[in-house]
PDB file of N, CA and C in Angstrom:
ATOM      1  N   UNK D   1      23.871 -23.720  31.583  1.00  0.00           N
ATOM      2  CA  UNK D   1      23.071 -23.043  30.588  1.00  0.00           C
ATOM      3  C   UNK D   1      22.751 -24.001  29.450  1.00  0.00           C
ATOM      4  N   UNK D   2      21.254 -23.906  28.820  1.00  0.00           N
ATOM      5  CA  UNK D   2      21.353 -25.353  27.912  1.00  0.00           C
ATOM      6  C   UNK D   2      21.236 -24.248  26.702  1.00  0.00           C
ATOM      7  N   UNK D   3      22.093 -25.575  26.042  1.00  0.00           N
ATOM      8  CA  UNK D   3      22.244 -24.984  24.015  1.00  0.00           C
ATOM      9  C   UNK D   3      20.583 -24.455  23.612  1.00  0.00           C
ATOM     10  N   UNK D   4      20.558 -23.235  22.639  1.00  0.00           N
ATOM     11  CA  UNK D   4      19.736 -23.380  21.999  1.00  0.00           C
ATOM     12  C   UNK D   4      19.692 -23.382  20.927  1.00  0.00           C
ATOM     13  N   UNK D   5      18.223 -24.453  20.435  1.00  0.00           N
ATOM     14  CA  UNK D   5      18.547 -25.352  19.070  1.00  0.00           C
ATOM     15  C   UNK D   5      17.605 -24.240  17.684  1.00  0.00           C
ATOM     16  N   UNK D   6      18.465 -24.292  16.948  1.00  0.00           N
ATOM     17  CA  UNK D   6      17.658 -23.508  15.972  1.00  0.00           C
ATOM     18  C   UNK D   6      17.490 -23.829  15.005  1.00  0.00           C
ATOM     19  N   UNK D   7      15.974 -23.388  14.293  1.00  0.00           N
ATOM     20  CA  UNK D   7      15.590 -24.067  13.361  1.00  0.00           C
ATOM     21  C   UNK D   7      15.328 -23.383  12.118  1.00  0.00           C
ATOM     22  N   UNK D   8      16.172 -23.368  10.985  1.00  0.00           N
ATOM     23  CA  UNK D   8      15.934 -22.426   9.674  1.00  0.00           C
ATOM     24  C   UNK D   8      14.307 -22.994   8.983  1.00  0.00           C
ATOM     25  N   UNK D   9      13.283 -22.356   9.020  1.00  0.00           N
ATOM     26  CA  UNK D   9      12.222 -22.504   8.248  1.00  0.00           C
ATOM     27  C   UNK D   9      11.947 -21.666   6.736  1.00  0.00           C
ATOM     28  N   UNK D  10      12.562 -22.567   5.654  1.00  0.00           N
ATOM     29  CA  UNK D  10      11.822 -22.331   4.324  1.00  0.00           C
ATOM     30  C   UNK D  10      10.774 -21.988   3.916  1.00  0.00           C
ATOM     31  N   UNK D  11      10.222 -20.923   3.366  1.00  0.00           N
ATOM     32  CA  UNK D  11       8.648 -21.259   3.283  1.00  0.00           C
ATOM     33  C   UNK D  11       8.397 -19.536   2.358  1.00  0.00           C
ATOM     34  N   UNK D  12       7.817 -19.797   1.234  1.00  0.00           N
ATOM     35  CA  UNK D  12       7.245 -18.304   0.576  1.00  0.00           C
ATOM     36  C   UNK D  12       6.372 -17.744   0.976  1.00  0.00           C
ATOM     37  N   UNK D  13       5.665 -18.697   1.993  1.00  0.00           N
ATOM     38  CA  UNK D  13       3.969 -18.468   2.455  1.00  0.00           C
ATOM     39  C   UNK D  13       4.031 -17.932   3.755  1.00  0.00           C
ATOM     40  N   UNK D  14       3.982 -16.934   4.091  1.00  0.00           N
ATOM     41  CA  UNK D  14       3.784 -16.308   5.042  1.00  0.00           C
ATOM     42  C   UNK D  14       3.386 -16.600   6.354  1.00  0.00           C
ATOM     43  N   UNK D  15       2.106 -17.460   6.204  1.00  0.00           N
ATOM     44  CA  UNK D  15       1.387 -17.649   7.096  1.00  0.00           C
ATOM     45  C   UNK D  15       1.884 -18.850   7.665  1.00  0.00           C
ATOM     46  N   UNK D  16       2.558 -19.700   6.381  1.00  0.00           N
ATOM     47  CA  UNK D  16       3.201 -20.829   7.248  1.00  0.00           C
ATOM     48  C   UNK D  16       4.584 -21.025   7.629  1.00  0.00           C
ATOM     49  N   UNK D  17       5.228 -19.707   7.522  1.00  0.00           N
ATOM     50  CA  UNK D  17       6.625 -18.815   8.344  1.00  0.00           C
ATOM     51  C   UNK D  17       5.794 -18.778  10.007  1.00  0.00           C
ATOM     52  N   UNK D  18       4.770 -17.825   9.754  1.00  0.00           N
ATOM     53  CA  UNK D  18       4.258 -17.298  11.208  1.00  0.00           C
ATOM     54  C   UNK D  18       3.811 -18.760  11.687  1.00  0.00           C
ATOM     55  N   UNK D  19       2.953 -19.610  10.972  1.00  0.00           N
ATOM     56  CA  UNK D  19       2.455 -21.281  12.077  1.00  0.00           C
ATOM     57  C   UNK D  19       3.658 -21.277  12.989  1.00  0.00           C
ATOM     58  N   UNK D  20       4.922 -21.945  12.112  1.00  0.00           N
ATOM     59  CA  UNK D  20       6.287 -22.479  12.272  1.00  0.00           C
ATOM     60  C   UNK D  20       6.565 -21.986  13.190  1.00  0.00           C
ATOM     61  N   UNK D  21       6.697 -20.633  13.778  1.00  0.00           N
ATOM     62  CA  UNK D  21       7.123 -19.758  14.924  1.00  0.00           C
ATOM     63  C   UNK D  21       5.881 -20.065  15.757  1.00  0.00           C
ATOM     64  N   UNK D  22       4.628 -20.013  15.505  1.00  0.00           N
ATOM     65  CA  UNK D  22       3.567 -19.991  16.989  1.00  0.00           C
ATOM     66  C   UNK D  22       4.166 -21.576  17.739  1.00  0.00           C
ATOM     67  N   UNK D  23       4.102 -22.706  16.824  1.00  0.00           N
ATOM     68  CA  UNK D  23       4.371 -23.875  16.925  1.00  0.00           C
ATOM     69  C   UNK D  23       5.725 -23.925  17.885  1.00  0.00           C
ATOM     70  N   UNK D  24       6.118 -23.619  17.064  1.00  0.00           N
ATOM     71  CA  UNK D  24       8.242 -24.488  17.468  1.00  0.00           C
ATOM     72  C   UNK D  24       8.389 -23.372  18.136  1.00  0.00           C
ATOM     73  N   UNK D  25       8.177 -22.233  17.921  1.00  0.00           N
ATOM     74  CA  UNK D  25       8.970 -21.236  18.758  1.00  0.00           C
ATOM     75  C   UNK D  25       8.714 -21.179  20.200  1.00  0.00           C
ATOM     76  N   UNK D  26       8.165 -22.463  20.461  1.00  0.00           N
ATOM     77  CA  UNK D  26       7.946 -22.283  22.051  1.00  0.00           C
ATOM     78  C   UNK D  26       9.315 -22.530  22.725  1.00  0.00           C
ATOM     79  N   UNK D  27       9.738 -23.860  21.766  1.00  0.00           N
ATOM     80  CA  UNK D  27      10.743 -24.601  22.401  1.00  0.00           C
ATOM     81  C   UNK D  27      12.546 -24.535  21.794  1.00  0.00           C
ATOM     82  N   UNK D  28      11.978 -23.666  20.621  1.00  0.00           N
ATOM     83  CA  UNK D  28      13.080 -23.811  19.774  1.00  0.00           C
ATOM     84  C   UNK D  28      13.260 -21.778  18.975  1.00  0.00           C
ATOM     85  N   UNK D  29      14.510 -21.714  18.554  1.00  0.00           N
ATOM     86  CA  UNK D  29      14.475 -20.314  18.327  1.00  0.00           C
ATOM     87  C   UNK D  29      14.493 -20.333  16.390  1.00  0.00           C
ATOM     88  N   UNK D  30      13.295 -19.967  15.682  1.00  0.00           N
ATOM     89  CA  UNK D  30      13.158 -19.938  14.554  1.00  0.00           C
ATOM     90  C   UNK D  30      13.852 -19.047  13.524  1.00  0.00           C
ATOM     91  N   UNK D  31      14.789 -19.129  12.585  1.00  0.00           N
ATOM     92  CA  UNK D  31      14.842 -18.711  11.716  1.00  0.00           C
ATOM     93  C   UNK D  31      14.502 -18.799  10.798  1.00  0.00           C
ATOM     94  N   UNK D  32      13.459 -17.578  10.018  1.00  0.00           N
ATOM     95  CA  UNK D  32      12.910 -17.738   8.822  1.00  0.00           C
ATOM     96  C   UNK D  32      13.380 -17.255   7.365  1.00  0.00           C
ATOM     97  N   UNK D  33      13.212 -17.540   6.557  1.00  0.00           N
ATOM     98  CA  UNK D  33      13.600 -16.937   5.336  1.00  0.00           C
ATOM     99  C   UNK D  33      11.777 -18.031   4.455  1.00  0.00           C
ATOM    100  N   UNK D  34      12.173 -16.385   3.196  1.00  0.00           N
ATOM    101  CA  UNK D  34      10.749 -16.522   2.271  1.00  0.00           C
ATOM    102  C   UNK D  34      11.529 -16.633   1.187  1.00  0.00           C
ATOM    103  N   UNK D  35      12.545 -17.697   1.007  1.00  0.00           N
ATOM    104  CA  UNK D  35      13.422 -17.953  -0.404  1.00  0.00           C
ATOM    105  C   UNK D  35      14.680 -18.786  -0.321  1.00  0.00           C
ATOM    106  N   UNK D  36      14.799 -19.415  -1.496  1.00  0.00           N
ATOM    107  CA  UNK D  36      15.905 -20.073  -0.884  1.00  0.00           C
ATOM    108  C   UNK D  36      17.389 -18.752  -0.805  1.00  0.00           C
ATOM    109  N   UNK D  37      17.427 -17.920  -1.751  1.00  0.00           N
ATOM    110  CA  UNK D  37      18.137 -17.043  -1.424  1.00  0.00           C
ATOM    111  C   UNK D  37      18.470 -16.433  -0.550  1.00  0.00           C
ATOM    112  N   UNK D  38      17.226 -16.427   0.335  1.00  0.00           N
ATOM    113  CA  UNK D  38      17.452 -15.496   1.575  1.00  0.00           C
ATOM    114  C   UNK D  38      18.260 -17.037   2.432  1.00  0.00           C
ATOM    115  N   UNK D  39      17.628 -18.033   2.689  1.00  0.00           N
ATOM    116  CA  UNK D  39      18.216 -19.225   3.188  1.00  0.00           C
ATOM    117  C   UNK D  39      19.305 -19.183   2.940  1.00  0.00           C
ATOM    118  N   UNK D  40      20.153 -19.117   1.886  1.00  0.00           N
ATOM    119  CA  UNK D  40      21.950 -19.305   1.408  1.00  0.00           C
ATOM    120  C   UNK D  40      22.670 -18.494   2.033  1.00  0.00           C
ATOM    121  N   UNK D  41      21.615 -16.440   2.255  1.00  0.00           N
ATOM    122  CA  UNK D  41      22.445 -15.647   2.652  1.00  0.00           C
ATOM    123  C   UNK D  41      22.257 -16.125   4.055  1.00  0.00           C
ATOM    124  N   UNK D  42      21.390 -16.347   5.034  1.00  0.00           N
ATOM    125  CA  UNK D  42      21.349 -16.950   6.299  1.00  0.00           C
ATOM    126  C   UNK D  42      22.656 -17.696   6.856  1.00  0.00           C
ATOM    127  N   UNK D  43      22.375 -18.749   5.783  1.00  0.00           N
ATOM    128  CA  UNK D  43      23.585 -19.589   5.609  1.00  0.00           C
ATOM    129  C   UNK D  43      24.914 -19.286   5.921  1.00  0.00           C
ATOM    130  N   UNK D  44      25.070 -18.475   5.272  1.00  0.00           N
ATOM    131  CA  UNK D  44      26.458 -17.990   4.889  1.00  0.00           C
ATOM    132  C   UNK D  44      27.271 -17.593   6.577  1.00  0.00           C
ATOM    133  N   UNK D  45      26.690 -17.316   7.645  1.00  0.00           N
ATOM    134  CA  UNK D  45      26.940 -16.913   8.728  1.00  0.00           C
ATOM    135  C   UNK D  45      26.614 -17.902   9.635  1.00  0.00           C
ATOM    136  N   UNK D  46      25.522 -18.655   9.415  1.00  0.00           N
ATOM    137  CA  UNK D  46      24.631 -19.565  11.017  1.00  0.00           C
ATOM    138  C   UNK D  46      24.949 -21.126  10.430  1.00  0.00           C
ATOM    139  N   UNK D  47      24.254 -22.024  11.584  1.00  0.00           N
ATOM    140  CA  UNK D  47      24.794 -23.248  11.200  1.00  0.00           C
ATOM    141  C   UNK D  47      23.471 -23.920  12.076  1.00  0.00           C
ATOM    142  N   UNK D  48      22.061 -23.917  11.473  1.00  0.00           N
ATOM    143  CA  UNK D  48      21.186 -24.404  12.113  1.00  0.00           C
ATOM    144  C   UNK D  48      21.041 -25.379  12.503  1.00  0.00           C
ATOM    145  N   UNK D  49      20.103 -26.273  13.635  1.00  0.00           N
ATOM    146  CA  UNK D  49      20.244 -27.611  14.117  1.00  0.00           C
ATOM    147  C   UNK D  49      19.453 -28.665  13.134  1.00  0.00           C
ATOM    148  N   UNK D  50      18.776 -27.741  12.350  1.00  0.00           N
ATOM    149  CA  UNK D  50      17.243 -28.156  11.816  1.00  0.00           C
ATOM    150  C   UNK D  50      16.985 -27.415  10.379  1.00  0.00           C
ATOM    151  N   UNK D  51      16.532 -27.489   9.336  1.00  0.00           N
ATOM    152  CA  UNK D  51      16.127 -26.844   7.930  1.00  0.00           C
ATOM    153  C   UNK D  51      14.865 -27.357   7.792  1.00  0.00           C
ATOM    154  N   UNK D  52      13.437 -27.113   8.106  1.00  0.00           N
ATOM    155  CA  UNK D  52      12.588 -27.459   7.189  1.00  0.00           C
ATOM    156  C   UNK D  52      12.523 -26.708   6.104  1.00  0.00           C
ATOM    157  N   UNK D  53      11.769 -27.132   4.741  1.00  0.00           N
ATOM    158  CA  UNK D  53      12.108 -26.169   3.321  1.00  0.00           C
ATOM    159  C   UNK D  53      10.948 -27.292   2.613  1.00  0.00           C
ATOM    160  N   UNK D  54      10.085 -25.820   2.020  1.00  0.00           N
ATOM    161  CA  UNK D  54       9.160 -26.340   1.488  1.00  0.00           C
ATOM    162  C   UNK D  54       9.733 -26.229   0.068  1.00  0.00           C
ATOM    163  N   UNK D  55       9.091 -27.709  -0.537  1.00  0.00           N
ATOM    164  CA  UNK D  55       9.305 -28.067  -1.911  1.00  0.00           C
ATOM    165  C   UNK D  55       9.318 -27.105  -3.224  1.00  0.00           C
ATOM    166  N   UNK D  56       7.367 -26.201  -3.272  1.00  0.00           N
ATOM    167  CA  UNK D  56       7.154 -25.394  -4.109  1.00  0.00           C
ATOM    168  C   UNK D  56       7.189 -23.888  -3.979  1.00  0.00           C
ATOM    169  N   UNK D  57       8.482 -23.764  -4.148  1.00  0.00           N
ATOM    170  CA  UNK D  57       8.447 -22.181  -4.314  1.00  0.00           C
ATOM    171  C   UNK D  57       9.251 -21.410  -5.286  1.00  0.00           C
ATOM    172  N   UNK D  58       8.820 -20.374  -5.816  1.00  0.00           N
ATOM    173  CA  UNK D  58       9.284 -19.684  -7.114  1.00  0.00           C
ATOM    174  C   UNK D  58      10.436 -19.618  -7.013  1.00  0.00           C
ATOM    175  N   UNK D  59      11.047 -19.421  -8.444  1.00  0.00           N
ATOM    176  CA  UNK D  59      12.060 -19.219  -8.451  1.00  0.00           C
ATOM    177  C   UNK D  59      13.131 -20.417  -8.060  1.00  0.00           C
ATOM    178  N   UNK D  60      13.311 -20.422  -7.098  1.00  0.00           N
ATOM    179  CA  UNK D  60      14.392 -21.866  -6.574  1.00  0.00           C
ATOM    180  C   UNK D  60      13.545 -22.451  -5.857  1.00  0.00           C
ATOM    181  N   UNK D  61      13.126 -23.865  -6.464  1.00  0.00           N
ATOM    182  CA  UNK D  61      12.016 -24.620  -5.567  1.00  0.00           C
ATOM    183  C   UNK D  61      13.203 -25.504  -4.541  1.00  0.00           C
ATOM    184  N   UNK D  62      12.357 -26.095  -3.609  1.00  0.00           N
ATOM    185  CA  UNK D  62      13.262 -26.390  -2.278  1.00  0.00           C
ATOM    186  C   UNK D  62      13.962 -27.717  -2.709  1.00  0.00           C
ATOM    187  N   UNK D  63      13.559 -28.446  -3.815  1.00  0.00           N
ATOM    188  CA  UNK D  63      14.796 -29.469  -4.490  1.00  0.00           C
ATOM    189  C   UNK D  63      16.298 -28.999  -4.655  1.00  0.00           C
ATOM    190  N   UNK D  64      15.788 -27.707  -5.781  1.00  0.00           N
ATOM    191  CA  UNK D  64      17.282 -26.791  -6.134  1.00  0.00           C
ATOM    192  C   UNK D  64      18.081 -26.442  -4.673  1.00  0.00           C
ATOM    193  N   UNK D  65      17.239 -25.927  -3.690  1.00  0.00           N
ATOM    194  CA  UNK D  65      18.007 -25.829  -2.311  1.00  0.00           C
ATOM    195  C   UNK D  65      18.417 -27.096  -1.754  1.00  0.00           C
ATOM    196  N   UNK D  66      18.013 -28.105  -1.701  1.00  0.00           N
ATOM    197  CA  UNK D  66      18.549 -28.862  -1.580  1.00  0.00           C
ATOM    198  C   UNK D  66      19.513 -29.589  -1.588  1.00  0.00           C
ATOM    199  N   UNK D  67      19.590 -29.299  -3.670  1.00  0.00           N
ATOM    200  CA  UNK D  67      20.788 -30.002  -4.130  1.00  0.00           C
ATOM    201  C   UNK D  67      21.955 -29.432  -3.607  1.00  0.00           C
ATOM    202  N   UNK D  68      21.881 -27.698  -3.617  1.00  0.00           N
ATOM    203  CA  UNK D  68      22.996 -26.444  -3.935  1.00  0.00           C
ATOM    204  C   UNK D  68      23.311 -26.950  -2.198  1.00  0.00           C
ATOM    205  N   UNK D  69      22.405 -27.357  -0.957  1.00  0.00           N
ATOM    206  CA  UNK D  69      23.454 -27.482   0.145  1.00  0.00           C
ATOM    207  C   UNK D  69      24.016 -28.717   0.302  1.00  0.00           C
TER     208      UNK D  69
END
């Protein structure tokens, strides 16, 4: 049975949550979050293979997520 690799996607923008999944989700199983908050609570349980995280977003821009993991 082969591992599957998962990928936490950052992103406030909706549309580029849904790209991320048409894209990668062929090959890979996407987890999304629209915050870094929601990302930390994600966190708190999973241990992804992969984080993309976009830079500008309210509130905790993806630097602050950065630093805090």
């Amino acid at each position: 049975m082969e591992m599957e690799h998962v990928i936490l996607v950052v992103d406030d923008d909706t549309a580029n949550l849904a790209l991320a999944q048409k894209i990668l989700g062929k090959e890979y199983r996407i987890a999304a979050a629209n915050s870094g908050t929601v990302a930390f609570k994600y966190l708190e349980n999973k241990c992804p293979d992969l984080i993309l995280l976009d830079i500008n977003m309210p509130k905790m821009n993806g630097i602050e997520v950065l630093e805090e993991l």
